[in-house]
PDB file of C-alpha atoms in Angstrom:
ATOM      1  CA  MET A   1     103.753 100.434  93.008  1.00  0.00           C
ATOM      2  CA  ILE A   2     102.294  97.635  90.888  1.00  0.00           C
ATOM      3  CA  GLU A   3     102.170  95.281  93.862  1.00  0.00           C
ATOM      4  CA  ALA A   4     100.495  98.028  95.912  1.00  0.00           C
ATOM      5  CA  LEU A   5      97.780  98.314  93.254  1.00  0.00           C
ATOM      6  CA  ARG A   6      97.235  94.556  93.330  1.00  0.00           C
ATOM      7  CA  GLN A   7      97.021  94.616  97.115  1.00  0.00           C
ATOM      8  CA  ARG A   8      94.438  97.400  96.982  1.00  0.00           C
ATOM      9  CA  ALA A   9      92.374  95.431  94.460  1.00  0.00           C
ATOM     10  CA  ARG A  10      92.498  92.357  96.700  1.00  0.00           C
ATOM     11  CA  LEU A  11      91.430  94.395  99.733  1.00  0.00           C
ATOM     12  CA  ASN A  12      88.559  96.014  97.842  1.00  0.00           C
ATOM     13  CA  ALA A  13      87.348  92.563  96.801  1.00  0.00           C
ATOM     14  CA  LEU A  14      87.671  91.297 100.375  1.00  0.00           C
ATOM     15  CA  ILE A  15      85.634  94.233 101.694  1.00  0.00           C
ATOM     16  CA  ARG A  16      82.854  93.711  99.163  1.00  0.00           C
ATOM     17  CA  ASP A  17      82.746  89.966  99.871  1.00  0.00           C
ATOM     18  CA  PHE A  18      82.722  90.639 103.641  1.00  0.00           C
ATOM     19  CA  PHE A  19      79.592  92.770 103.357  1.00  0.00           C
ATOM     20  CA  ALA A  20      77.913  90.654 100.684  1.00  0.00           C
ATOM     21  CA  GLN A  21      78.057  87.705 103.087  1.00  0.00           C
ATOM     22  CA  ARG A  22      76.379  89.886 105.737  1.00  0.00           C
ATOM     23  CA  ASP A  23      73.707  91.250 103.370  1.00  0.00           C
ATOM     24  CA  VAL A  24      74.921  94.849 103.702  1.00  0.00           C
ATOM     25  CA  LEU A  25      74.073  96.881 100.605  1.00  0.00           C
ATOM     26  CA  GLU A  26      76.765  98.776  98.706  1.00  0.00           C
ATOM     27  CA  VAL A  27      75.621 102.274  97.700  1.00  0.00           C
ATOM     28  CA  GLU A  28      77.119 105.345  96.043  1.00  0.00           C
ATOM     29  CA  THR A  29      76.404 108.901  97.222  1.00  0.00           C
ATOM     30  CA  PRO A  30      77.420 112.316  95.810  1.00  0.00           C
ATOM     31  CA  ILE A  31      81.014 113.481  96.059  1.00  0.00           C
ATOM     32  CA  MET A  32      79.956 117.143  95.667  1.00  0.00           C
ATOM     33  CA  SER A  33      77.463 118.682  98.099  1.00  0.00           C
ATOM     34  CA  MET A  34      75.817 122.051  98.734  1.00  0.00           C
ATOM     35  CA  ALA A  35      76.847 121.644 102.394  1.00  0.00           C
ATOM     36  CA  GLY A  36      80.234 121.306 104.057  1.00  0.00           C
ATOM     37  CA  ASN A  37      81.708 119.745 107.182  1.00  0.00           C
ATOM     38  CA  THR A  38      81.666 122.074 110.205  1.00  0.00           C
ATOM     39  CA  GLU A  39      84.142 120.001 112.277  1.00  0.00           C
ATOM     40  CA  PRO A  40      86.740 122.584 113.381  1.00  0.00           C
ATOM     41  CA  ASN A  41      89.740 120.324 112.741  1.00  0.00           C
ATOM     42  CA  ILE A  42      88.679 119.279 109.232  1.00  0.00           C
ATOM     43  CA  GLU A  43      88.937 121.556 106.193  1.00  0.00           C
ATOM     44  CA  GLY A  44      87.044 120.846 103.004  1.00  0.00           C
ATOM     45  CA  PHE A  45      87.705 121.663  99.357  1.00  0.00           C
ATOM     46  CA  LYS A  46      85.269 123.985  97.598  1.00  0.00           C
ATOM     47  CA  THR A  47      84.481 124.192  93.909  1.00  0.00           C
ATOM     48  CA  ARG A  48      81.985 126.042  91.717  1.00  0.00           C
ATOM     49  CA  PHE A  49      79.484 124.839  89.103  1.00  0.00           C
ATOM     50  CA  SER A  50      79.397 126.993  85.960  1.00  0.00           C
ATOM     51  CA  GLY A  51      76.124 125.731  84.471  1.00  0.00           C
ATOM     52  CA  HIS A  52      72.565 127.041  84.619  1.00  0.00           C
ATOM     53  CA  VAL A  53      71.404 128.371  87.987  1.00  0.00           C
ATOM     54  CA  ASP A  54      68.323 126.113  87.902  1.00  0.00           C
ATOM     55  CA  ALA A  55      70.659 123.204  88.665  1.00  0.00           C
ATOM     56  CA  GLY A  56      70.981 124.410  92.252  1.00  0.00           C
ATOM     57  CA  SER A  57      73.552 126.210  94.318  1.00  0.00           C
ATOM     58  CA  PRO A  58      76.710 126.738  92.229  1.00  0.00           C
ATOM     59  CA  GLU A  59      78.986 126.489  95.261  1.00  0.00           C
ATOM     60  CA  ARG A  60      79.784 122.864  96.059  1.00  0.00           C
ATOM     61  CA  TRP A  61      81.950 121.131  98.643  1.00  0.00           C
ATOM     62  CA  LEU A  62      83.878 117.930  98.057  1.00  0.00           C
ATOM     63  CA  ARG A  63      82.841 115.461 100.722  1.00  0.00           C
ATOM     64  CA  THR A  64      85.114 114.822 103.678  1.00  0.00           C
ATOM     65  CA  SER A  65      83.119 111.631 104.309  1.00  0.00           C
ATOM     66  CA  PRO A  66      79.886 110.109 102.956  1.00  0.00           C
ATOM     67  CA  GLU A  67      78.253 110.247 106.393  1.00  0.00           C
ATOM     68  CA  TYR A  68      75.448 112.733 105.804  1.00  0.00           C
ATOM     69  CA  PRO A  69      74.035 111.241 102.575  1.00  0.00           C
ATOM     70  CA  LEU A  70      74.361 107.709 103.946  1.00  0.00           C
ATOM     71  CA  LYS A  71      72.257 108.709 106.930  1.00  0.00           C
ATOM     72  CA  ARG A  72      69.712 110.277 104.597  1.00  0.00           C
ATOM     73  CA  LEU A  73      69.447 106.892 102.874  1.00  0.00           C
ATOM     74  CA  LEU A  74      69.060 105.166 106.236  1.00  0.00           C
ATOM     75  CA  ALA A  75      66.279 107.588 107.141  1.00  0.00           C
ATOM     76  CA  ALA A  76      64.596 106.714 103.826  1.00  0.00           C
ATOM     77  CA  GLY A  77      64.597 103.028 104.805  1.00  0.00           C
ATOM     78  CA  VAL A  78      67.507 101.585 102.802  1.00  0.00           C
ATOM     79  CA  GLY A  79      68.647  99.435 105.752  1.00  0.00           C
ATOM     80  CA  ASP A  80      72.203  98.260 106.434  1.00  0.00           C
ATOM     81  CA  CYS A  81      74.510  99.868 103.878  1.00  0.00           C
ATOM     82  CA  TYR A  82      78.110 100.783 103.115  1.00  0.00           C
ATOM     83  CA  GLU A  83      80.116 102.930 100.736  1.00  0.00           C
ATOM     84  CA  LEU A  84      83.693 102.467  99.562  1.00  0.00           C
ATOM     85  CA  GLY A  85      84.973 105.580  97.850  1.00  0.00           C
ATOM     86  CA  ARG A  86      87.151 108.668  97.710  1.00  0.00           C
ATOM     87  CA  VAL A  87      86.914 111.552 100.151  1.00  0.00           C
ATOM     88  CA  PHE A  88      88.794 114.851 100.292  1.00  0.00           C
ATOM     89  CA  ARG A  89      90.341 116.914 103.089  1.00  0.00           C
ATOM     90  CA  ASN A  90      92.257 120.126 102.532  1.00  0.00           C
ATOM     91  CA  GLY A  91      95.586 120.829 104.206  1.00  0.00           C
ATOM     92  CA  GLU A  92      96.325 117.204 105.082  1.00  0.00           C
ATOM     93  CA  ALA A  93      99.420 115.902 103.280  1.00  0.00           C
ATOM     94  CA  GLY A  94     102.371 114.009 104.713  1.00  0.00           C
ATOM     95  CA  GLY A  95     103.535 110.578 105.750  1.00  0.00           C
ATOM     96  CA  ARG A  96     100.110 109.338 106.821  1.00  0.00           C
ATOM     97  CA  HIS A  97      97.885 111.827 104.970  1.00  0.00           C
ATOM     98  CA  ASN A  98      96.905 112.525 101.379  1.00  0.00           C
ATOM     99  CA  PRO A  99      94.334 115.225 100.483  1.00  0.00           C
ATOM    100  CA  GLU A 100      92.259 112.601  98.640  1.00  0.00           C
ATOM    101  CA  PHE A 101      91.989 109.143 100.120  1.00  0.00           C
ATOM    102  CA  THR A 102      89.724 106.112 100.293  1.00  0.00           C
ATOM    103  CA  MET A 103      87.191 105.691 103.057  1.00  0.00           C
ATOM    104  CA  LEU A 104      84.986 102.730 103.896  1.00  0.00           C
ATOM    105  CA  GLU A 105      81.908 103.704 105.886  1.00  0.00           C
ATOM    106  CA  TRP A 106      79.029 101.477 106.937  1.00  0.00           C
ATOM    107  CA  TYR A 107      75.914 101.499 109.125  1.00  0.00           C
ATOM    108  CA  ARG A 108      74.067  98.791 111.015  1.00  0.00           C
ATOM    109  CA  VAL A 109      70.421  99.360 111.916  1.00  0.00           C
ATOM    110  CA  GLY A 110      69.469  98.399 115.473  1.00  0.00           C
ATOM    111  CA  TRP A 111      73.088  98.017 116.602  1.00  0.00           C
ATOM    112  CA  ASP A 112      75.008  99.949 119.246  1.00  0.00           C
ATOM    113  CA  HIS A 113      78.700 100.814 119.125  1.00  0.00           C
ATOM    114  CA  HIS A 114      79.747  97.733 121.113  1.00  0.00           C
ATOM    115  CA  ARG A 115      78.265  95.355 118.566  1.00  0.00           C
ATOM    116  CA  LEU A 116      79.808  97.359 115.742  1.00  0.00           C
ATOM    117  CA  ILE A 117      83.219  97.135 117.415  1.00  0.00           C
ATOM    118  CA  GLU A 118      83.042  93.351 117.022  1.00  0.00           C
ATOM    119  CA  GLU A 119      82.305  93.594 113.289  1.00  0.00           C
ATOM    120  CA  THR A 120      85.016  96.218 112.709  1.00  0.00           C
ATOM    121  CA  VAL A 121      87.573  94.001 114.449  1.00  0.00           C
ATOM    122  CA  ALA A 122      86.423  91.056 112.306  1.00  0.00           C
ATOM    123  CA  LEU A 123      86.979  93.057 109.100  1.00  0.00           C
ATOM    124  CA  VAL A 124      90.475  94.138 110.155  1.00  0.00           C
ATOM    125  CA  ARG A 125      91.362  90.561 111.083  1.00  0.00           C
ATOM    126  CA  HIS A 126      90.123  89.331 107.682  1.00  0.00           C
ATOM    127  CA  ALA A 127      92.382  91.902 106.014  1.00  0.00           C
ATOM    128  CA  LEU A 128      95.375  90.872 108.122  1.00  0.00           C
ATOM    129  CA  ALA A 129      94.762  87.199 107.295  1.00  0.00           C
ATOM    130  CA  MET A 130      95.072  88.139 103.620  1.00  0.00           C
ATOM    131  CA  VAL A 131      98.794  88.789 104.243  1.00  0.00           C
ATOM    132  CA  GLY A 132      99.258  85.956 106.738  1.00  0.00           C
ATOM    133  CA  ARG A 133      99.119  88.093 109.878  1.00  0.00           C
ATOM    134  CA  GLN A 134      97.201  87.913 113.142  1.00  0.00           C
ATOM    135  CA  ALA A 135      96.613  90.436 115.903  1.00  0.00           C
ATOM    136  CA  ALA A 136      95.630  90.293 119.535  1.00  0.00           C
ATOM    137  CA  LEU A 137      92.739  92.453 120.741  1.00  0.00           C
ATOM    138  CA  ARG A 138      92.409  94.916 123.616  1.00  0.00           C
ATOM    139  CA  VAL A 139      89.149  96.773 124.285  1.00  0.00           C
ATOM    140  CA  LEU A 140      89.109  99.395 127.043  1.00  0.00           C
ATOM    141  CA  THR A 141      87.452 102.658 127.940  1.00  0.00           C
ATOM    142  CA  TYR A 142      89.005 106.066 127.366  1.00  0.00           C
ATOM    143  CA  ARG A 143      89.313 106.512 131.136  1.00  0.00           C
ATOM    144  CA  GLU A 144      90.972 103.111 131.622  1.00  0.00           C
ATOM    145  CA  LEU A 145      93.440 103.935 128.846  1.00  0.00           C
ATOM    146  CA  PHE A 146      94.552 107.251 130.361  1.00  0.00           C
ATOM    147  CA  ILE A 147      94.881 105.852 133.882  1.00  0.00           C
ATOM    148  CA  GLU A 148      96.899 102.881 132.606  1.00  0.00           C
ATOM    149  CA  THR A 149      99.260 104.800 130.317  1.00  0.00           C
ATOM    150  CA  VAL A 150      99.787 108.254 131.871  1.00  0.00           C
ATOM    151  CA  GLY A 151      98.310 107.813 135.347  1.00  0.00           C
ATOM    152  CA  LEU A 152      95.658 110.513 134.877  1.00  0.00           C
ATOM    153  CA  ASP A 153      91.876 110.432 135.006  1.00  0.00           C
ATOM    154  CA  PRO A 154      90.903 112.315 131.824  1.00  0.00           C
ATOM    155  CA  PHE A 155      87.550 113.323 133.297  1.00  0.00           C
ATOM    156  CA  SER A 156      88.859 114.888 136.509  1.00  0.00           C
ATOM    157  CA  ALA A 157      92.482 115.974 135.854  1.00  0.00           C
ATOM    158  CA  ASP A 158      92.885 119.717 135.388  1.00  0.00           C
ATOM    159  CA  ILE A 159      94.734 121.345 132.498  1.00  0.00           C
ATOM    160  CA  ALA A 160      97.927 121.746 134.526  1.00  0.00           C
ATOM    161  CA  GLN A 161      97.990 117.996 135.215  1.00  0.00           C
ATOM    162  CA  LEU A 162      97.257 117.170 131.573  1.00  0.00           C
ATOM    163  CA  ARG A 163     100.019 119.502 130.431  1.00  0.00           C
ATOM    164  CA  ALA A 164     102.457 117.966 132.914  1.00  0.00           C
ATOM    165  CA  GLY A 165     101.528 114.518 131.572  1.00  0.00           C
ATOM    166  CA  LEU A 166     103.195 115.427 128.277  1.00  0.00           C
ATOM    167  CA  GLY A 167     106.548 115.387 130.035  1.00  0.00           C
ATOM    168  CA  GLU A 168     109.331 116.784 127.845  1.00  0.00           C
ATOM    169  CA  VAL A 169     107.067 117.269 124.822  1.00  0.00           C
ATOM    170  CA  GLY A 170     107.201 121.004 124.112  1.00  0.00           C
ATOM    171  CA  ILE A 171     103.842 122.549 123.158  1.00  0.00           C
ATOM    172  CA  GLN A 172     102.905 126.216 122.667  1.00  0.00           C
ATOM    173  CA  PRO A 173      99.939 126.454 125.085  1.00  0.00           C
ATOM    174  CA  ASP A 174      98.256 129.619 123.816  1.00  0.00           C
ATOM    175  CA  GLY A 175      94.616 129.068 122.943  1.00  0.00           C
ATOM    176  CA  LEU A 176      94.588 125.336 123.733  1.00  0.00           C
ATOM    177  CA  THR A 177      91.446 123.933 125.340  1.00  0.00           C
ATOM    178  CA  ARG A 178      91.110 120.992 127.698  1.00  0.00           C
ATOM    179  CA  ASP A 179      90.156 118.739 124.789  1.00  0.00           C
ATOM    180  CA  ASP A 180      93.254 119.900 122.911  1.00  0.00           C
ATOM    181  CA  TRP A 181      95.461 118.761 125.794  1.00  0.00           C
ATOM    182  CA  LEU A 182      93.678 115.391 125.890  1.00  0.00           C
ATOM    183  CA  ASP A 183      94.244 115.003 122.138  1.00  0.00           C
ATOM    184  CA  LEU A 184      97.921 115.893 122.530  1.00  0.00           C
ATOM    185  CA  LEU A 185      98.357 113.278 125.240  1.00  0.00           C
ATOM    186  CA  MET A 186      96.719 110.707 122.980  1.00  0.00           C
ATOM    187  CA  SER A 187      98.837 111.540 119.927  1.00  0.00           C
ATOM    188  CA  HIS A 188     102.184 112.269 121.633  1.00  0.00           C
ATOM    189  CA  ARG A 189     102.242 109.908 124.611  1.00  0.00           C
ATOM    190  CA  ILE A 190      99.606 107.206 124.469  1.00  0.00           C
ATOM    191  CA  GLN A 191      99.368 105.937 120.879  1.00  0.00           C
ATOM    192  CA  ALA A 192     103.096 105.225 120.724  1.00  0.00           C
ATOM    193  CA  GLN A 193     102.644 102.700 123.553  1.00  0.00           C
ATOM    194  CA  PHE A 194     100.173 100.534 121.622  1.00  0.00           C
ATOM    195  CA  SER A 195     101.587  97.113 120.745  1.00  0.00           C
ATOM    196  CA  PRO A 196     102.388  96.800 117.008  1.00  0.00           C
ATOM    197  CA  ASP A 197     100.681  93.393 116.734  1.00  0.00           C
ATOM    198  CA  CYS A 198      97.557  94.372 118.648  1.00  0.00           C
ATOM    199  CA  ILE A 199      94.187  95.835 117.683  1.00  0.00           C
ATOM    200  CA  THR A 200      93.355  98.396 120.374  1.00  0.00           C
ATOM    201  CA  VAL A 201      89.787  99.684 120.671  1.00  0.00           C
ATOM    202  CA  ILE A 202      89.000 102.697 122.857  1.00  0.00           C
ATOM    203  CA  HIS A 203      85.361 103.462 123.683  1.00  0.00           C
ATOM    204  CA  ASP A 204      83.328 105.860 125.874  1.00  0.00           C
ATOM    205  CA  TRP A 205      85.046 109.127 124.947  1.00  0.00           C
ATOM    206  CA  PRO A 206      84.516 112.502 126.657  1.00  0.00           C
ATOM    207  CA  ALA A 207      81.075 113.957 125.922  1.00  0.00           C
ATOM    208  CA  THR A 208      82.812 117.080 124.599  1.00  0.00           C
ATOM    209  CA  GLN A 209      84.256 114.920 121.799  1.00  0.00           C
ATOM    210  CA  ALA A 210      80.979 113.308 120.762  1.00  0.00           C
ATOM    211  CA  ALA A 211      80.814 114.727 117.189  1.00  0.00           C
ATOM    212  CA  LEU A 212      77.776 112.802 115.834  1.00  0.00           C
ATOM    213  CA  ALA A 213      77.566 110.198 118.602  1.00  0.00           C
ATOM    214  CA  ARG A 214      74.978 109.764 121.341  1.00  0.00           C
ATOM    215  CA  ILE A 215      75.901 110.864 124.847  1.00  0.00           C
ATOM    216  CA  ARG A 216      75.248 108.455 127.711  1.00  0.00           C
ATOM    217  CA  HIS A 217      74.426 110.399 130.861  1.00  0.00           C
ATOM    218  CA  ALA A 218      75.881 108.693 133.918  1.00  0.00           C
ATOM    219  CA  ASP A 219      78.020 110.006 136.814  1.00  0.00           C
ATOM    220  CA  VAL A 220      80.334 111.294 134.087  1.00  0.00           C
ATOM    221  CA  PRO A 221      78.643 111.758 130.685  1.00  0.00           C
ATOM    222  CA  VAL A 222      80.450 109.932 127.889  1.00  0.00           C
ATOM    223  CA  ALA A 223      80.122 109.801 124.114  1.00  0.00           C
ATOM    224  CA  GLU A 224      79.118 106.389 122.772  1.00  0.00           C
ATOM    225  CA  ARG A 225      81.998 106.471 120.340  1.00  0.00           C
ATOM    226  CA  PHE A 226      84.996 104.256 119.618  1.00  0.00           C
ATOM    227  CA  GLU A 227      88.308 104.416 117.820  1.00  0.00           C
ATOM    228  CA  LEU A 228      90.212 101.383 116.580  1.00  0.00           C
ATOM    229  CA  TYR A 229      93.987 101.292 116.249  1.00  0.00           C
ATOM    230  CA  LEU A 230      96.291  98.715 114.687  1.00  0.00           C
ATOM    231  CA  GLY A 231      99.558  99.273 116.450  1.00  0.00           C
ATOM    232  CA  SER A 232      99.879 103.035 116.856  1.00  0.00           C
ATOM    233  CA  VAL A 233      97.874 103.847 113.708  1.00  0.00           C
ATOM    234  CA  GLU A 234      94.243 104.911 113.972  1.00  0.00           C
ATOM    235  CA  LEU A 235      92.149 102.979 111.439  1.00  0.00           C
ATOM    236  CA  ALA A 236      88.529 103.560 112.424  1.00  0.00           C
ATOM    237  CA  ASN A 237      86.159 105.947 114.174  1.00  0.00           C
ATOM    238  CA  GLY A 238      82.640 104.786 115.039  1.00  0.00           C
ATOM    239  CA  TYR A 239      79.498 106.034 116.779  1.00  0.00           C
ATOM    240  CA  HIS A 240      76.254 104.914 118.300  1.00  0.00           C
ATOM    241  CA  GLU A 241      74.536 107.485 116.135  1.00  0.00           C
ATOM    242  CA  LEU A 242      72.753 110.585 117.411  1.00  0.00           C
ATOM    243  CA  THR A 243      69.185 110.895 116.059  1.00  0.00           C
ATOM    244  CA  ASP A 244      68.216 114.172 117.780  1.00  0.00           C
ATOM    245  CA  ALA A 245      68.161 116.896 115.111  1.00  0.00           C
ATOM    246  CA  ALA A 246      67.934 119.762 117.610  1.00  0.00           C
ATOM    247  CA  GLU A 247      70.975 118.510 119.520  1.00  0.00           C
ATOM    248  CA  GLN A 248      72.891 117.995 116.269  1.00  0.00           C
ATOM    249  CA  ARG A 249      72.090 121.538 115.136  1.00  0.00           C
ATOM    250  CA  GLN A 250      73.418 122.859 118.448  1.00  0.00           C
ATOM    251  CA  ARG A 251      76.636 120.892 117.954  1.00  0.00           C
ATOM    252  CA  PHE A 252      77.000 122.314 114.448  1.00  0.00           C
ATOM    253  CA  ALA A 253      76.492 125.815 115.877  1.00  0.00           C
ATOM    254  CA  ARG A 254      79.262 125.206 118.444  1.00  0.00           C
ATOM    255  CA  ASP A 255      81.532 124.003 115.636  1.00  0.00           C
ATOM    256  CA  GLN A 256      80.809 127.139 113.627  1.00  0.00           C
ATOM    257  CA  ALA A 257      81.583 129.335 116.642  1.00  0.00           C
ATOM    258  CA  VAL A 258      84.972 127.652 117.009  1.00  0.00           C
ATOM    259  CA  ARG A 259      85.644 128.096 113.293  1.00  0.00           C
ATOM    260  CA  ALA A 260      84.659 131.773 113.501  1.00  0.00           C
ATOM    261  CA  ALA A 261      87.003 132.318 116.455  1.00  0.00           C
ATOM    262  CA  ARG A 262      89.848 130.782 114.436  1.00  0.00           C
ATOM    263  CA  GLY A 263      89.065 132.886 111.376  1.00  0.00           C
ATOM    264  CA  ALA A 264      88.175 129.761 109.387  1.00  0.00           C
ATOM    265  CA  GLU A 265      85.441 129.549 106.773  1.00  0.00           C
ATOM    266  CA  GLN A 266      82.034 128.452 108.019  1.00  0.00           C
ATOM    267  CA  PRO A 267      80.537 126.079 105.449  1.00  0.00           C
ATOM    268  CA  PRO A 268      76.760 125.888 105.011  1.00  0.00           C
ATOM    269  CA  LEU A 269      74.973 123.327 107.170  1.00  0.00           C
ATOM    270  CA  ASP A 270      73.529 120.216 105.568  1.00  0.00           C
ATOM    271  CA  GLU A 271      69.852 121.035 106.050  1.00  0.00           C
ATOM    272  CA  ALA A 272      68.751 117.919 104.165  1.00  0.00           C
ATOM    273  CA  PHE A 273      70.700 115.795 106.656  1.00  0.00           C
ATOM    274  CA  LEU A 274      69.214 117.639 109.634  1.00  0.00           C
ATOM    275  CA  ALA A 275      65.715 117.244 108.194  1.00  0.00           C
ATOM    276  CA  ALA A 276      66.267 113.491 107.841  1.00  0.00           C
ATOM    277  CA  LEU A 277      67.643 112.915 111.349  1.00  0.00           C
ATOM    278  CA  PRO A 278      64.250 112.495 113.099  1.00  0.00           C
ATOM    279  CA  SER A 279      63.574 109.559 110.735  1.00  0.00           C
ATOM    280  CA  LEU A 280      66.998 107.978 111.249  1.00  0.00           C
ATOM    281  CA  PRO A 281      66.550 104.520 112.812  1.00  0.00           C
ATOM    282  CA  ALA A 282      68.576 103.582 115.860  1.00  0.00           C
ATOM    283  CA  CYS A 283      71.907 102.524 114.394  1.00  0.00           C
ATOM    284  CA  ALA A 284      75.683 102.497 114.696  1.00  0.00           C
ATOM    285  CA  GLY A 285      78.168 103.533 112.024  1.00  0.00           C
ATOM    286  CA  VAL A 286      81.915 103.493 111.479  1.00  0.00           C
ATOM    287  CA  ALA A 287      84.440 104.906 109.008  1.00  0.00           C
ATOM    288  CA  VAL A 288      87.667 103.040 108.186  1.00  0.00           C
ATOM    289  CA  GLY A 289      90.661 104.599 106.457  1.00  0.00           C
ATOM    290  CA  VAL A 290      91.397 102.097 103.679  1.00  0.00           C
ATOM    291  CA  ASP A 291      94.781 103.611 102.819  1.00  0.00           C
ATOM    292  CA  ARG A 292      95.801 103.385 106.485  1.00  0.00           C
ATOM    293  CA  LEU A 293      94.765  99.731 106.507  1.00  0.00           C
ATOM    294  CA  LEU A 294      96.810  99.114 103.349  1.00  0.00           C
ATOM    295  CA  MET A 295      99.775 100.794 105.013  1.00  0.00           C
ATOM    296  CA  ALA A 296      99.452  98.399 107.935  1.00  0.00           C
ATOM    297  CA  LEU A 297      99.251  95.407 105.587  1.00  0.00           C
ATOM    298  CA  ALA A 298     102.348  96.593 103.712  1.00  0.00           C
ATOM    299  CA  GLY A 299     104.258  97.464 106.878  1.00  0.00           C
ATOM    300  CA  THR A 300     104.946 101.035 105.783  1.00  0.00           C
ATOM    301  CA  GLY A 301     104.555 104.398 107.495  1.00  0.00           C
ATOM    302  CA  ASN A 302     104.328 106.278 104.197  1.00  0.00           C
ATOM    303  CA  ILE A 303     100.936 106.581 102.510  1.00  0.00           C
ATOM    304  CA  ALA A 304     102.616 107.221  99.141  1.00  0.00           C
ATOM    305  CA  ASP A 305     103.717 103.565  99.169  1.00  0.00           C
ATOM    306  CA  VAL A 306     100.107 102.363  98.817  1.00  0.00           C
ATOM    307  CA  LEU A 307      98.891 104.927  96.244  1.00  0.00           C
ATOM    308  CA  ALA A 308      99.242 104.876  92.462  1.00  0.00           C
ATOM    309  CA  PHE A 309     100.255 108.553  92.678  1.00  0.00           C
ATOM    310  CA  ASP A 310     100.373 110.661  95.828  1.00  0.00           C
ATOM    311  CA  PHE A 311      99.405 114.353  95.943  1.00  0.00           C
ATOM    312  CA  ALA A 312     102.878 115.554  94.948  1.00  0.00           C
ATOM    313  CA  HIS A 313     102.758 113.453  91.775  1.00  0.00           C
ATOM    314  CA  ALA A 314      99.059 113.567  90.891  1.00  0.00           C
TER     315      ALA A 314
END
């Protein structure tokens, strides 16, 4: 455990030096917010303020990422910035998950996702060099990945073909959408094929999985989004950021509809974030799971090995 703490301290220092050399400003944003995350597959923690009502809404949500306040700062003109801090997600505990974990998130004004991919790869390679390791690099589109690994075009294959692509993997199909089947293929068939000593970057995801990314309208619309993997472990998720507040509100509404259908709580929307979006400069942003990166550096599949105390012992 002591060595894990030293390794974390070294990585934190490396991250701060990496961005200091690139003139990217470190900032801190609130951990508690009046708004929550509407993403259907992410659950937040909620708490309540017991002080005077003039302080604002008593119901507060622990952040699942610093994305919304960071974009509010970008809209206010702060420029390139990053935050390194704790985030919280309910219901996620296990080998690779802890309900509180460390996230690094940064934004580059005037960049698209392709340019940000290069910087994200550079950061991961700097971290690997810290422990005397190197990694090859593969960058390919979501479509190229599926055709290469499971022989299916993810944009044209029907659900029956996607389901058949899982082979002997047994899945209860009730209520699963097309995107669910694509996600299952990624997690159960494709990721396991990634080389352990390779950084794999997948970009141009289905438009239905855009989240907060721009959509590029071509023959097949795609989300200008990327994910970065080291071996089979996902480390980063990045976007060429959407700046259309009306479109973002519609996406939030679709998220809330999915949550309602599942009987899940519908957290309040971040109206301050939506109000700031029209002033958001063209930019790209990415979030990196620092604990996942530490796991890769330590060569472990258990997140508890890189924490002072995991959830069961906190």
